[in-house]
Coordinates of C-alpha atoms in Angstrom, one line a residue:
X594 CA -18.3 10.1 31.3
X595 CA -16.8 7.6 28.5
X596 CA -15.8 8.3 25.6
X597 CA -16.2 4.2 24.0
X598 CA -14.8 5.2 20.1
X599 CA -13.8 1.8 17.2
X600 CA -10.8 3.8 16.2
X601 CA -8.9 7.2 19.0
X602 CA -7.1 9.6 18.0
X603 CA -3.9 9.8 20.0
X604 CA -0.1 9.6 18.6
X605 CA 0.3 6.0 19.9
X606 CA 4.3 4.7 18.9
X607 CA 5.1 1.3 20.1
X608 CA 8.1 0.0 20.4
X609 CA 10.3 -1.8 17.7
X610 CA 13.4 -3.5 18.2
X611 CA 14.0 -2.7 14.4
X612 CA 12.7 0.0 11.6
X613 CA 9.8 -1.4 10.4
X614 CA 7.5 -0.9 7.1
X615 CA 4.5 -0.9 6.4
X616 CA 3.5 -2.9 2.6
X617 CA -0.1 -1.7 3.0
X618 CA -2.0 1.5 4.1
X619 CA -5.7 1.1 5.1
X620 CA -8.2 2.4 2.1
X621 CA -9.0 5.3 2.1
X622 CA -12.4 7.2 1.2
X623 CA -11.9 10.9 1.8
X624 CA -15.4 13.2 0.4
X625 CA -14.1 15.4 -2.5
X626 CA -15.6 18.9 -3.0
X627 CA -16.2 20.2 -6.5
X628 CA -13.2 23.1 -6.0
X629 CA -9.9 21.4 -5.2
X630 CA -8.1 24.0 -4.1
X631 CA -10.6 24.4 -1.5
X632 CA -9.6 20.9 0.7
X633 CA -8.4 21.8 3.4
X634 CA -4.7 19.7 4.6
X635 CA -5.5 16.2 6.7
X636 CA -3.5 15.0 9.7
X637 CA -2.4 11.4 9.5
X638 CA -2.9 10.3 12.8
X639 CA -1.0 8.1 14.8
X640 CA -4.6 4.7 17.1
X641 CA -3.6 2.9 19.2
X642 CA -3.2 -0.8 18.9
X643 CA -1.5 0.3 15.5
X644 CA 1.4 0.6 13.7
X645 CA 0.5 2.9 10.8
X646 CA 0.2 6.6 10.4
X647 CA -3.3 7.1 8.2
X648 CA -6.3 9.6 8.0
X649 CA -9.9 7.4 8.5
X650 CA -11.2 7.6 11.2
X651 CA -13.1 3.5 11.0
X652 CA -10.8 0.1 13.2
X653 CA -11.6 -3.2 14.5
X654 CA -9.9 -2.3 17.5
X655 CA -12.0 -1.3 20.2
X656 CA -10.5 1.3 21.9
X657 CA -12.2 3.9 25.3
X658 CA -10.8 7.1 25.7
X659 CA -11.1 9.4 28.8
X660 CA -11.6 12.8 28.3
X661 CA -9.4 15.2 29.9
X662 CA -13.0 16.7 31.0
X663 CA -14.7 12.6 31.9
X664 CA -11.5 13.3 34.6
X665 CA -12.2 16.6 36.3
X666 CA -15.6 15.4 37.0
X667 CA -15.1 12.5 38.3
X668 CA -12.8 13.7 40.8
X669 CA -10.4 11.3 41.2
X670 CA -7.1 13.6 42.3
X671 CA -4.4 10.7 40.8
X672 CA -4.4 7.8 37.7
X673 CA -4.1 4.7 39.1
X674 CA -7.4 6.0 40.9
X675 CA -9.0 7.0 37.5
X676 CA -8.6 3.5 36.0
X677 CA -9.2 1.9 39.1
X678 CA -13.3 3.4 38.6
X679 CA -13.3 1.9 35.5
X680 CA -15.9 -0.1 34.4
X681 CA -13.4 -0.9 31.7
X682 CA -11.4 -2.0 34.6
X683 CA -14.1 -5.1 36.0
X684 CA -11.0 -6.9 38.4
X685 CA -9.3 -3.9 39.5
X686 CA -6.1 -2.9 40.6
X687 CA -4.2 -3.4 43.7
X688 CA -3.6 -1.3 46.2
X689 CA -0.5 -0.8 47.9
X690 CA -1.8 -2.9 51.6
X691 CA 0.1 -3.1 55.0
X692 CA 1.6 -6.7 54.8
X693 CA 2.9 -7.0 51.2
X694 CA 6.3 -7.3 51.7
X695 CA 9.5 -6.1 48.4
X696 CA 7.5 -3.1 48.0
X697 CA 4.6 -4.1 46.0
X698 CA 3.4 -2.2 49.0
X699 CA 4.3 1.2 47.4
X700 CA 3.0 0.7 44.5
X701 CA -0.4 1.4 41.3
X702 CA -0.8 -1.8 39.4
X703 CA -3.4 -1.9 37.0
X704 CA -4.4 -5.6 35.8
X705 CA -6.7 -5.4 32.6
X706 CA -9.5 -8.8 33.0
X707 CA -7.9 -10.1 35.5
X708 CA -4.7 -11.3 33.8
X709 CA -3.0 -10.2 36.0
X710 CA -1.1 -6.2 35.8
X711 CA 2.6 -8.0 34.0
X712 CA 0.0 -8.7 30.9
X713 CA -1.3 -5.0 30.9
X714 CA 0.5 -2.4 28.7
X715 CA 0.9 0.7 30.6
X716 CA 2.4 3.8 27.4
X717 CA 2.6 7.1 28.0
X718 CA 2.7 9.3 24.6
X719 CA 3.9 6.0 23.3
X720 CA 6.2 5.8 25.5
X721 CA 6.7 1.6 28.0
X722 CA 7.2 3.5 31.2
X723 CA 9.9 2.1 33.3
X724 CA 8.6 -1.1 35.2
X725 CA 8.8 -2.1 38.9
X726 CA 11.6 -3.1 40.5
X727 CA 10.3 -6.5 43.6
X728 CA 8.6 -7.9 40.3
X729 CA 11.7 -8.3 37.5
X730 CA 9.5 -5.1 35.3
X731 CA 6.8 -7.0 34.5
X732 CA 4.4 -3.9 35.8
X733 CA 4.4 -0.4 36.0
X734 CA 4.0 2.0 38.5
X735 CA 0.8 5.1 37.9
X736 CA 2.1 6.5 40.8
X737 CA 5.2 7.4 38.2
X738 CA 2.3 9.9 35.7
X739 CA 1.6 13.3 36.7
X740 CA -2.2 14.4 37.4
X741 CA -2.1 17.9 36.0
X742 CA -0.1 16.6 33.0
X743 CA -2.3 14.3 31.5
X744 CA -4.7 15.2 28.6
X745 CA -6.9 11.8 28.6
X746 CA -6.6 8.1 28.6
X747 CA -6.6 5.5 26.2
X748 CA -7.6 2.3 27.0
X749 CA -7.5 -1.0 24.0
X750 CA -9.9 -3.1 25.4
X751 CA -8.2 -6.4 23.0
X752 CA -5.5 -7.9 23.4
X753 CA -2.2 -6.5 21.4
X754 CA 1.1 -8.9 21.6
X755 CA 0.4 -9.4 18.1
X756 CA 2.7 -5.0 18.6
X757 CA 3.6 -5.0 21.4
X758 CA 4.3 -7.7 23.4
X759 CA 3.1 -11.0 26.0
X760 CA 2.4 -8.0 28.0
X761 CA 0.0 -6.9 26.6
X762 CA -1.7 -10.0 26.2
X763 CA -5.5 -8.4 28.5
X764 CA -5.0 -4.6 26.8
X765 CA -2.7 -0.7 26.3
X766 CA -3.9 1.8 28.1
X767 CA -1.8 4.7 26.7
X768 CA -1.9 8.1 28.8
X769 CA -1.7 11.0 25.7
X770 CA -0.1 14.2 28.0
X771 CA -0.5 17.2 27.0
X772 CA 1.3 18.9 24.1
X773 CA 0.5 22.9 24.3
X774 CA 0.8 24.4 28.1
X775 CA 0.9 28.0 28.6
X776 CA 2.0 31.2 32.0
X777 CA 1.7 29.1 35.1
X778 CA -1.1 26.8 37.6
X779 CA -0.8 26.1 40.9
X780 CA -2.7 23.7 43.1
X781 CA -3.9 22.0 46.3
X782 CA -6.4 19.8 47.0
X783 CA -7.4 17.7 49.9
X784 CA -9.4 15.0 50.9
X785 CA -10.2 13.7 54.1
X786 CA -12.5 10.7 54.1
X787 CA -15.1 11.5 56.9
X788 CA -13.2 7.9 58.8
X789 CA -10.4 8.0 60.7
X790 CA -6.3 8.1 59.2
X791 CA -6.7 8.6 55.1
X792 CA -6.4 12.0 54.2
X793 CA -4.8 13.3 51.6
X794 CA -3.5 16.6 50.5
X795 CA -1.8 17.2 47.0
X796 CA 0.0 19.9 45.7
X797 CA 1.2 20.1 42.0
X798 CA 2.6 23.5 39.9
X799 CA 2.8 24.2 35.9
X800 CA 4.5 25.5 34.2
X801 CA 4.9 25.8 30.3
X802 CA 5.8 27.9 26.6
X803 CA 4.4 26.7 23.6
X804 CA 5.4 29.0 19.8
X805 CA 4.8 28.0 16.6
X806 CA 8.4 26.7 17.1
X807 CA 7.2 24.0 19.3
X808 CA 6.2 24.3 23.2
X809 CA 8.1 23.3 26.7
X810 CA 5.9 21.1 29.4
X811 CA 7.2 21.6 33.7
X812 CA 5.2 20.0 36.2
X813 CA 5.9 19.1 39.7
X814 CA 3.8 17.3 42.6
X815 CA 3.7 16.4 46.0
X816 CA 1.8 14.5 47.8
X817 CA 0.8 13.6 51.5
X818 CA -1.4 10.8 52.6
X819 CA -1.4 9.4 55.1
X820 CA -2.4 5.3 57.1
X821 CA -6.0 3.6 57.2
X822 CA -5.8 1.3 60.5
X823 CA -8.1 -1.6 59.7
X824 CA -9.8 0.0 62.8
X825 CA -11.3 2.9 61.1
X826 CA -12.6 1.2 58.3
X827 CA -14.3 -2.0 60.2
X828 CA -15.7 -0.7 63.4
X829 CA -13.5 -2.5 66.7
X830 CA -13.7 -6.1 67.1
X831 CA -16.1 -5.9 63.7
X832 CA -13.4 -8.5 61.4
X833 CA -14.1 -10.8 65.2
X834 CA -10.0 -11.7 63.5
X835 CA -7.8 -13.0 66.3
X836 CA -5.5 -14.9 65.4
X837 CA -4.0 -18.7 67.8
X838 CA -0.7 -17.1 67.3
X839 CA -0.9 -15.2 70.9
X840 CA 2.1 -13.0 73.0
X841 CA -0.7 -15.2 75.1
X842 CA 1.4 -18.7 74.2
X843 CA -1.4 -21.8 73.0
X844 CA -0.5 -24.8 73.9
X845 CA -1.5 -27.6 71.6
X846 CA -2.0 -30.5 73.3
X847 CA -2.7 -34.1 71.3
X848 CA -4.4 -35.9 73.6
X849 CA -6.8 -34.0 73.6
X850 CA -6.9 -32.1 70.4
X851 CA -6.9 -28.9 73.2
X852 CA -5.6 -25.6 73.6
X853 CA -4.1 -24.7 77.2
X854 CA -2.8 -21.9 78.0
X855 CA -2.5 -19.0 81.5
X856 CA -5.6 -17.7 82.0
X857 CA -5.2 -15.0 84.3
X858 CA -2.8 -13.4 81.9
X859 CA -4.9 -13.6 78.4
X860 CA -7.3 -10.4 78.6
X861 CA -5.1 -8.8 80.8
X862 CA -2.2 -7.7 77.9
X863 CA -4.1 -6.4 75.4
X864 CA -5.7 -7.1 72.3
X865 CA -6.1 -10.8 74.0
X866 CA -9.1 -12.4 74.7
X867 CA -10.2 -15.8 74.7
X868 CA -11.9 -17.5 72.5
X869 CA -13.6 -20.9 71.3
X870 CA -11.0 -23.0 73.4
X871 CA -8.0 -21.0 73.3
X872 CA -6.6 -17.6 73.6
X873 CA -7.1 -15.2 70.8
X874 CA -5.1 -12.3 69.7
X875 CA -7.2 -9.4 67.8
X876 CA -4.6 -8.5 65.3
X877 CA -7.3 -5.7 63.1
X878 CA -6.3 -3.1 66.3
X879 CA -2.9 -2.6 65.2
X880 CA -2.7 -3.3 61.9
X881 CA -3.6 -1.0 58.7
X882 CA -4.6 -1.4 56.4
X883 CA -3.7 1.5 53.7
X884 CA 0.8 2.6 54.7
X885 CA 1.1 6.0 54.4
X886 CA 3.1 7.4 52.1
X887 CA 5.0 11.1 50.0
X888 CA 5.3 10.8 46.6
X889 CA 7.9 13.5 45.1
X890 CA 6.8 13.9 41.0
X891 CA 7.8 16.1 38.5
X892 CA 8.0 15.8 34.9
X893 CA 9.3 18.0 32.0
X894 CA 8.4 17.5 28.3
X895 CA 10.4 19.5 25.0
X896 CA 9.1 19.3 22.1
X897 CA 11.2 21.6 19.2
X898 CA 10.4 21.5 15.5
X899 CA 14.4 21.6 14.4
X900 CA 13.4 21.8 10.9
X901 CA 10.7 21.2 7.7
X902 CA 8.8 17.8 8.8
X903 CA 11.3 17.0 11.5
X904 CA 11.0 17.3 15.3
X905 CA 13.4 17.1 18.2
X906 CA 11.2 15.0 20.9
X907 CA 12.4 15.4 24.7
X908 CA 10.6 14.0 27.4
X909 CA 12.3 13.1 31.3
X910 CA 9.9 12.5 34.3
X911 CA 11.9 11.0 38.2
X912 CA 9.1 9.5 41.1
X913 CA 10.5 9.5 44.4
X914 CA 7.4 7.6 47.4
X915 CA 8.2 6.9 50.8
X916 CA 5.5 4.1 51.6
X917 CA 5.0 3.4 55.2
X918 CA 2.4 -0.2 56.4
X919 CA 1.8 -1.7 59.3
X920 CA 1.5 -5.0 60.7
X921 CA 0.4 -6.9 63.6
X922 CA 3.7 -7.8 65.8
X923 CA 5.5 -11.2 64.2
X924 CA 4.3 -14.6 64.4
X925 CA 7.0 -17.2 65.7
X926 CA 5.6 -19.4 62.2
X927 CA 8.3 -20.3 60.2
X928 CA 9.0 -23.3 61.4
X929 CA 6.7 -24.7 65.1
X930 CA 7.9 -24.1 68.7
X931 CA 7.6 -27.1 70.6
X932 CA 7.9 -27.5 74.0
X933 CA 9.3 -31.4 75.9
X934 CA 7.6 -32.4 78.6
X935 CA 10.1 -32.0 80.9
X936 CA 11.1 -28.3 80.4
X937 CA 10.6 -26.7 84.0
X938 CA 8.9 -23.9 81.8
X939 CA 6.3 -26.0 80.5
X940 CA 3.3 -26.5 83.6
X941 CA 1.9 -28.9 81.5
X942 CA 4.1 -32.0 81.6
X943 CA 4.2 -33.3 78.3
X944 CA 5.2 -32.3 74.5
X945 CA 3.2 -30.1 72.8
X946 CA 3.5 -27.7 69.9
X947 CA 3.5 -23.8 70.9
X948 CA 1.3 -21.3 69.7
X949 CA 3.1 -17.2 69.8
X950 CA 4.0 -13.9 69.1
X951 CA 6.6 -11.3 69.5
X952 CA 4.1 -8.5 70.6
X953 CA 6.7 -7.5 72.8
X954 CA 9.4 -6.4 70.7
X955 CA 6.2 -4.0 68.5
X956 CA 3.8 -4.5 65.1
X957 CA 5.7 -5.2 62.1
X958 CA 6.2 -1.5 59.9
X959 CA 7.6 -1.9 56.1
X960 CA 9.7 1.1 54.6
X961 CA 9.6 1.3 50.9
X962 CA 11.6 3.6 49.4
X963 CA 11.2 3.6 45.2
X964 CA 13.5 6.1 43.7
X965 CA 12.1 6.4 39.4
X966 CA 14.0 8.0 36.5
X967 CA 12.9 7.8 33.2
X968 CA 14.3 10.1 29.7
X969 CA 13.0 10.0 26.5
X970 CA 14.9 11.7 23.6
X971 CA 14.0 11.3 19.9
X972 CA 13.9 12.1 16.3
X973 CA 10.1 12.1 14.5
X974 CA 9.9 14.0 10.4
X975 CA 7.9 12.4 7.4
X976 CA 9.8 12.7 3.9
X977 CA 8.9 11.5 0.2
X978 CA 10.4 8.3 -1.2
X979 CA 8.5 8.2 -4.9
X980 CA 6.1 10.2 -4.7
X981 CA 4.6 8.8 -1.2
X982 CA 4.9 10.6 2.0
X983 CA 6.9 7.7 4.4
X984 CA 6.5 9.1 8.2
X985 CA 9.4 7.8 10.9
X986 CA 10.6 7.9 14.6
X987 CA 13.8 6.8 15.9
X988 CA 14.4 7.6 20.0
X989 CA 16.2 6.5 22.9
X990 CA 14.6 5.9 25.8
X991 CA 16.4 6.0 29.3
X992 CA 14.9 3.8 32.3
X993 CA 16.0 4.1 36.2
X994 CA 13.8 2.2 38.8
X995 CA 15.9 1.6 42.4
X996 CA 13.3 -0.1 45.5
X997 CA 14.8 0.5 49.4
X998 CA 13.0 -2.3 52.1
X999 CA 13.4 -2.0 54.9
X1000 CA 11.5 -4.5 57.9
X1001 CA 11.3 -4.4 60.7
X1002 CA 10.9 -6.5 63.9
X1003 CA 11.3 -9.6 62.4
X1004 CA 12.0 -13.2 64.0
X1005 CA 15.1 -15.4 64.4
X1006 CA 12.2 -18.1 64.7
X1007 CA 15.6 -20.5 65.4
X1008 CA 16.8 -18.1 67.9
X1009 CA 13.5 -18.1 69.9
X1010 CA 13.3 -22.0 69.7
X1011 CA 17.0 -22.1 72.1
X1012 CA 15.6 -19.5 74.1
X1013 CA 13.0 -21.9 75.4
X1014 CA 15.2 -25.7 74.5
X1015 CA 17.4 -23.8 77.2
X1016 CA 14.5 -23.0 79.5
X1017 CA 14.8 -19.5 79.5
X1018 CA 12.1 -18.0 78.0
X1019 CA 8.6 -18.7 80.8
X1020 CA 5.8 -18.1 77.4
X1021 CA 3.4 -19.6 80.7
X1022 CA 5.2 -17.4 83.5
X1023 CA 5.2 -20.6 85.6
X1024 CA 7.7 -18.4 87.4
X1025 CA 4.4 -16.4 88.8
X1026 CA 5.2 -12.4 87.3
X1027 CA 3.3 -10.2 87.0
X1028 CA 1.1 -9.7 84.1
X1029 CA 4.0 -7.1 83.5
X1030 CA 7.0 -8.6 85.0
X1031 CA 6.0 -11.0 82.7
X1032 CA 6.2 -8.8 79.5
X1033 CA 9.5 -7.2 80.8
X1034 CA 11.1 -10.9 81.5
X1035 CA 10.8 -12.5 78.2
X1036 CA 10.7 -9.1 76.0
X1037 CA 14.7 -8.6 77.2
X1038 CA 15.5 -12.0 76.5
X1039 CA 13.5 -12.2 73.2
X1040 CA 15.5 -8.7 71.8
X1041 CA 18.6 -11.1 71.4
X1042 CA 16.1 -12.9 68.0
X1043 CA 14.3 -9.2 66.4
X1044 CA 16.2 -8.7 63.4
X1045 CA 15.5 -5.8 60.5
X1046 CA 14.5 -7.4 56.7
X1047 CA 16.0 -6.0 53.8
X1048 CA 15.4 -6.3 49.9
X1049 CA 16.9 -4.0 46.6
X1050 CA 16.5 -3.7 43.8
X1051 CA 18.5 -1.9 40.8
X1052 CA 16.8 -2.4 36.9
X1053 CA 18.3 -0.5 34.1
X1054 CA 16.9 -0.2 30.4
X1055 CA 18.4 1.2 27.8
X1056 CA 16.7 0.8 24.4
X1057 CA 16.5 2.2 21.2
X1058 CA 14.3 1.4 18.4
X1059 CA 12.8 3.2 15.5
X1060 CA 9.5 2.5 12.8
X1061 CA 9.0 4.3 9.0
X1062 CA 5.4 3.8 8.1
X1063 CA 3.7 5.0 4.2
X1064 CA 1.8 3.9 1.3
X1065 CA 3.4 1.4 -1.0
X1066 CA 0.1 1.1 -2.9
X1067 CA -3.5 2.1 -3.0
X1068 CA -6.3 -0.7 -3.9
X1069 CA -9.5 1.7 -4.4
X1070 CA -13.1 -0.4 -5.7

């Protein structure tokens, strides 16, 4: 499936804060024809892992190329899936899951060599992708790239921090996009994993025009993915995952090192049962393993020949993502709850700790909204200096990433402790209410502790870079 070469012929442009000139060019050995006039011109290439354009096909940099044909045969519908399933990515990738806060649940990152997503540099046509706001911009979201514009994927398997900086310690991934596309293409795909949830549908639209002066390509994609619950994957109670933090409170007896609870309530309240010496709560029935998401992406790429040996290249891309995830109701665990021996709502007559979950307030739901923009424009060309050809480029790149995260049904532990201390909250049903009345009574009190947590981040970058490379002299044997 994968074609591994010592040198990829991809156009590769790294980030330079200042122009740089190559002092040495790689030695070449070009086959000569008896009739020099019959020799065809050889196009120079930019090498992944190097800043020097050259025409040789040998390099010590181990570059793996995943071609468009290989991607089509794999059946993967996104760049993130292609890389996640690649044998090169031996330590796996991050896929957003329920329970991850601050925007991570809506992201797809790649982790080469197990050094973390922040140590793998992701490029598109040699330009850095916008960073994620929640982690300070140290990693990139692979869902930024529409699948239908991908020509091939190049993976530099060695560290390249000397060229690209510390964020390339684990390696470099360069997504090469299509340069020529004529006509209009409309596509639709649907995935059904066979279990409850996880169905995914994707629509894509592609249009492009190519002529002798240049090309323009426009890509738009829309994708909807349903959530996947823990139970749908593992089966009912398959994980045997019971928590001591239960909607039927567990009282910890320090004298006997055991738990006490209301046996009439345990098992009658949803998802609770007697487990060992405590009332356990099976959180797998409510937790989503993967959240529901909606993604919209578009990209426009323009290449135009302004004059001989002078080309304008412009790219605009945008991604809007909305993700909903779900986790079990909030356990009151930030600060340990306690109840005094003389508290009217304490049926056990001694001081102790309380393990309790606020299921009556509902599940912990997280909504993540992400919007990412990128604009790149630049000039490329080559000129003759002293009889030698020098390739040059200058670019301006502006990126913007905004994330808003809303975590619903969180609980203020201090308010809950106050409700216990003021003998209002009846955790052990001292009043002898029915199960429904007991739940409603406590839910009304706990509403004062309910709140929504928010997280917002905005990251903007302006980058100007340029480079120049060419031959100073040749070394011949």
